[in-house]
Tab-separated table of C-alpha atoms in Angstrom:
chain	number	residue	atom	x	y	z
A	1	ASP	CA	12.026	13.592	-8.643
A	2	ALA	CA	13.494	10.238	-9.610
A	3	LYS	CA	12.136	8.826	-12.865
A	4	THR	CA	11.065	5.206	-13.159
A	5	THR	CA	10.776	2.806	-16.076
A	6	GLN	CA	8.453	-0.189	-15.911
A	7	PRO	CA	7.217	-2.556	-18.637
A	8	ASN	CA	3.755	-1.623	-19.852
A	9	SER	CA	2.368	-5.107	-19.335
A	10	MET	CA	3.250	-8.595	-18.145
A	11	GLU	CA	1.497	-11.951	-18.022
A	12	SER	CA	1.753	-14.747	-15.528
A	13	ASN	CA	0.151	-18.120	-15.042
A	14	GLU	CA	-1.831	-18.615	-11.889
A	15	GLU	CA	0.181	-20.017	-8.973
A	16	GLU	CA	3.470	-19.167	-10.691
A	17	PRO	CA	5.912	-16.603	-9.271
A	18	VAL	CA	5.949	-13.170	-10.872
A	19	HIS	CA	8.885	-10.771	-11.031
A	20	LEU	CA	7.923	-7.173	-11.798
A	21	PRO	CA	10.959	-5.002	-12.634
A	22	CYS	CA	11.472	-1.287	-12.142
A	23	ASN	CA	14.398	0.881	-13.212
A	24	HIS	CA	15.039	4.023	-11.156
A	25	SER	CA	18.566	5.024	-12.110
A	26	THR	CA	18.182	8.648	-10.891
A	27	ILE	CA	17.069	7.697	-7.409
A	28	SER	CA	18.648	9.665	-4.555
A	29	GLY	CA	20.190	8.189	-1.451
A	30	THR	CA	17.211	9.114	0.721
A	31	ASP	CA	14.512	7.854	-1.649
A	32	TYR	CA	12.649	4.798	-0.476
A	33	ILE	CA	11.169	2.560	-3.161
A	34	HIS	CA	7.446	2.082	-2.701
A	35	TRP	CA	5.163	-0.261	-4.604
A	36	TYR	CA	1.440	0.199	-4.908
A	37	ARG	CA	-1.071	-1.705	-6.963
A	38	GLN	CA	-4.468	-0.814	-8.332
A	39	LEU	CA	-7.063	-3.481	-8.920
A	40	PRO	CA	-9.688	-2.758	-11.588
A	41	SER	CA	-12.122	-0.012	-10.574
A	42	GLN	CA	-10.510	0.432	-7.161
A	43	GLY	CA	-8.182	2.865	-5.465
A	44	PRO	CA	-4.469	2.078	-5.197
A	45	GLU	CA	-3.326	-0.241	-2.448
A	46	TYR	CA	0.046	-0.199	-0.687
A	47	VAL	CA	2.137	-3.316	-1.313
A	48	ILE	CA	5.622	-2.862	0.119
A	49	HIS	CA	8.534	-0.455	0.446
A	50	GLY	CA	12.298	-0.597	1.053
A	51	LEU	CA	15.520	1.409	1.055
A	52	THR	CA	18.508	-0.852	0.559
A	53	SER	CA	17.839	-4.340	1.855
A	54	ASN	CA	15.451	-6.888	0.496
A	55	VAL	CA	12.087	-6.768	2.217
A	56	ASN	CA	9.306	-9.279	2.746
A	57	ASN	CA	5.739	-8.962	3.903
A	58	ARG	CA	2.582	-11.029	3.633
A	59	MET	CA	1.815	-9.708	0.165
A	60	ALA	CA	5.164	-9.727	-1.624
A	61	SER	CA	8.940	-9.456	-1.533
A	62	LEU	CA	11.020	-6.543	-2.739
A	63	ALA	CA	14.514	-7.131	-4.100
A	64	ILE	CA	16.633	-3.993	-4.432
A	65	ALA	CA	19.796	-3.969	-6.522
A	66	GLU	CA	23.017	-3.212	-4.706
A	67	ASP	CA	23.468	0.044	-6.655
A	68	ARG	CA	19.771	0.892	-6.020
A	69	LYS	CA	19.200	1.695	-9.680
A	70	SER	CA	16.607	-1.011	-10.029
A	71	SER	CA	14.270	-3.145	-7.978
A	72	THR	CA	11.996	-6.121	-8.477
A	73	LEU	CA	8.662	-6.829	-6.867
A	74	ILE	CA	8.145	-10.545	-6.391
A	75	LEU	CA	4.743	-12.157	-6.019
A	76	HIS	CA	5.508	-15.697	-4.912
A	77	ARG	CA	2.352	-17.371	-6.221
A	78	ALA	CA	0.188	-15.262	-8.473
A	79	THR	CA	-3.550	-15.515	-7.964
A	80	LEU	CA	-6.349	-14.090	-10.087
A	81	ARG	CA	-6.783	-11.408	-7.453
A	82	ASP	CA	-3.250	-10.170	-8.187
A	83	ALA	CA	-4.291	-8.982	-11.650
A	84	ALA	CA	-3.737	-5.233	-11.320
A	85	VAL	CA	-1.577	-2.298	-12.365
A	86	TYR	CA	1.605	-2.187	-10.283
A	87	TYR	CA	3.336	1.112	-9.637
A	88	CYS	CA	6.949	1.574	-8.553
A	89	ILE	CA	7.334	4.947	-6.784
A	90	PRO	CA	10.483	6.464	-5.273
A	91	LEU	CA	9.594	8.592	-2.263
A	92	ASN	CA	11.925	10.870	-0.347
A	93	SER	CA	11.802	10.214	3.373
A	94	GLY	CA	12.734	13.844	4.031
A	95	ALA	CA	9.848	15.317	2.066
A	96	GLY	CA	7.256	17.075	4.165
A	97	SER	CA	4.165	15.912	2.334
A	98	TYR	CA	4.887	12.348	1.159
A	99	GLN	CA	3.282	12.962	-2.215
A	100	LEU	CA	3.178	9.895	-4.431
A	101	THR	CA	4.047	10.399	-8.102
A	102	PHE	CA	2.376	7.708	-10.187
A	103	GLY	CA	3.637	6.744	-13.628
A	104	LYS	CA	1.721	4.387	-15.927
A	105	GLY	CA	2.853	1.255	-14.084
A	106	THR	CA	2.846	-2.366	-15.249
A	107	LYS	CA	-0.437	-4.064	-15.990
A	108	LEU	CA	-0.225	-7.639	-14.746
A	109	SER	CA	-2.551	-10.212	-16.258
A	110	VAL	CA	-2.911	-13.577	-14.518
A	111	ILE	CA	-3.916	-16.517	-16.668
A	112	PRO	CA	-5.967	-19.266	-14.972
B	1	ASN	CA	-12.607	1.161	11.030
B	2	ALA	CA	-14.254	2.348	7.836
B	3	GLY	CA	-10.890	3.625	6.551
B	4	VAL	CA	-11.207	6.314	3.868
B	5	THR	CA	-14.711	6.995	2.613
B	6	GLN	CA	-15.719	9.107	-0.363
B	7	THR	CA	-19.064	10.440	-1.502
B	8	PRO	CA	-20.625	10.438	-3.995
B	9	LYS	CA	-19.519	7.358	-5.962
B	10	PHE	CA	-20.703	8.804	-9.272
B	11	ARG	CA	-21.754	12.239	-10.434
B	12	ILE	CA	-22.631	13.901	-13.719
B	13	LEU	CA	-22.223	17.679	-13.851
B	14	LYS	CA	-23.098	20.187	-16.506
B	15	ILE	CA	-20.414	22.614	-17.646
B	16	GLY	CA	-20.236	25.551	-15.260
B	17	GLN	CA	-21.829	23.792	-12.305
B	18	SER	CA	-20.041	23.410	-8.977
B	19	MET	CA	-19.850	20.568	-6.514
B	20	THR	CA	-18.000	19.293	-3.467
B	21	LEU	CA	-16.458	15.838	-3.283
B	22	GLN	CA	-16.454	14.569	0.265
B	23	CYS	CA	-13.632	12.588	1.881
B	24	ALA	CA	-13.428	11.341	5.447
B	25	GLN	CA	-11.045	9.080	7.338
B	26	ASP	CA	-11.370	7.550	10.794
B	27	MET	CA	-7.728	6.566	11.340
B	28	ASN	CA	-6.619	9.882	12.893
B	29	HIS	CA	-4.160	10.440	10.057
B	30	ASN	CA	-2.547	13.854	9.771
B	31	TYR	CA	-1.832	13.650	6.055
B	32	MET	CA	-4.593	13.696	3.463
B	33	TYR	CA	-4.433	13.901	-0.324
B	34	TRP	CA	-6.611	14.351	-3.379
B	35	TYR	CA	-5.599	12.698	-6.655
B	36	ARG	CA	-7.248	12.479	-10.043
B	37	GLN	CA	-6.858	9.685	-12.556
B	38	ASP	CA	-7.645	10.132	-16.220
B	39	PRO	CA	-8.351	7.040	-18.360
B	40	GLY	CA	-5.270	4.854	-18.881
B	41	MET	CA	-3.050	7.152	-16.838
B	42	GLY	CA	-1.477	7.184	-13.406
B	43	LEU	CA	-2.764	9.328	-10.564
B	44	LYS	CA	-1.885	13.012	-10.304
B	45	LEU	CA	-1.897	14.967	-7.054
B	46	ILE	CA	-4.338	17.868	-6.864
B	47	TYR	CA	-4.009	19.103	-3.271
B	48	TYR	CA	-2.708	17.770	-0.005
B	49	SER	CA	-2.892	18.603	3.684
B	50	VAL	CA	-0.407	17.906	6.459
B	51	GLY	CA	-2.876	18.662	9.230
B	52	ALA	CA	-6.033	20.551	10.115
B	53	GLY	CA	-5.854	24.099	8.787
B	54	ILE	CA	-2.879	23.416	6.508
B	55	THR	CA	-3.248	22.721	2.792
B	56	ASP	CA	-1.007	23.047	-0.245
B	57	LYS	CA	-1.136	22.610	-3.999
B	58	GLY	CA	-0.059	19.522	-5.807
B	59	GLU	CA	0.713	18.994	-9.472
B	60	VAL	CA	-2.704	19.891	-10.961
B	61	PRO	CA	-4.578	22.301	-8.626
B	62	ASN	CA	-6.232	24.609	-11.192
B	63	GLY	CA	-10.016	24.576	-11.010
B	64	TYR	CA	-10.127	23.071	-7.501
B	65	ASN	CA	-10.155	24.251	-3.912
B	66	VAL	CA	-9.796	22.427	-0.611
B	67	SER	CA	-10.222	23.066	3.085
B	68	ARG	CA	-9.263	21.066	6.163
B	69	SER	CA	-11.100	22.216	9.266
B	70	THR	CA	-10.901	18.852	11.059
B	71	THR	CA	-8.486	15.940	11.083
B	72	GLU	CA	-11.145	13.627	9.693
B	73	ASP	CA	-12.500	15.555	6.688
B	74	PHE	CA	-10.873	16.882	3.530
B	75	PRO	CA	-13.470	18.071	0.974
B	76	LEU	CA	-12.536	18.989	-2.608
B	77	ARG	CA	-14.483	21.787	-4.263
B	78	LEU	CA	-14.900	22.087	-8.029
B	79	GLU	CA	-15.915	25.539	-9.187
B	80	LEU	CA	-17.221	26.094	-12.726
B	81	ALA	CA	-16.851	22.504	-13.886
B	82	ALA	CA	-15.196	21.926	-17.277
B	83	PRO	CA	-15.045	18.794	-19.485
B	84	SER	CA	-11.313	18.550	-18.687
B	85	GLN	CA	-12.285	17.729	-15.103
B	86	THR	CA	-13.945	14.501	-16.168
B	87	SER	CA	-11.937	11.960	-14.218
B	88	VAL	CA	-11.900	9.567	-11.288
B	89	TYR	CA	-11.019	11.291	-8.032
B	90	PHE	CA	-9.286	9.476	-5.191
B	91	CYS	CA	-8.792	10.674	-1.662
B	92	ALA	CA	-6.024	9.176	0.478
B	93	SER	CA	-4.669	9.530	3.973
B	94	SER	CA	-1.515	8.516	5.796
B	95	TYR	CA	-0.066	8.642	9.279
B	96	SER	CA	3.415	9.259	7.998
B	97	PHE	CA	5.743	8.239	5.255
B	98	TYR	CA	5.052	4.586	4.878
B	99	GLU	CA	1.596	3.757	3.631
B	100	GLN	CA	-1.197	5.757	2.068
B	101	TYR	CA	-4.726	4.445	2.339
B	102	PHE	CA	-6.978	5.230	-0.595
B	103	GLY	CA	-10.716	5.611	-0.808
B	104	PRO	CA	-12.862	3.872	-3.447
B	105	GLY	CA	-13.002	6.920	-5.705
B	106	THR	CA	-15.595	9.270	-7.180
B	107	ARG	CA	-16.252	8.971	-10.904
B	108	LEU	CA	-17.112	12.435	-12.270
B	109	THR	CA	-18.360	13.256	-15.754
B	110	VAL	CA	-18.719	16.862	-16.931
B	111	THR	CA	-20.836	17.333	-20.045
């Protein structure tokens, strides 16, 4: 399994953009990069995923480095509701069970 | 759609007792999962199922059992509860590779 490295914590001001980095230098060619987040006292919530190209959805954008050894989750305007732990998870598209392997993630604090 | 539901929300067990954590989904997902989360840590996979009648072990299966007789339900059984099983338990389901939907969790304390 590919290993990931994320900062333990980050802070952002409300309504500012936030860039959450993730290093995954051992990622394989068939590993997609998934991001989930977990709000306090809730179950994880899917945010976005990608393989090689940058991806956008209503929640966030995902920028993937050309060598795929790192990626950045971008929240365009942080709100208080975005305060959560963010997990970067490589997931092999060929795996039969799609098991997610969670590390400790990055705890994002949003300052009003 | 209710999504993924879990019962109970909270439970306190005495050492050696047994219980079943219930999980149900109404999205007709083939894949279902049980995770546990210890304080300050990420989630760890206990068991998973790729369809009715098919289950397999995850990273931390010891002390647990599962069954999957229907697409909708995936109960987790704890036999002979131990303090090390104090944790928050999350059930999840997915249609395929792209997005897992998680339930609200069951907070279990074994004393």
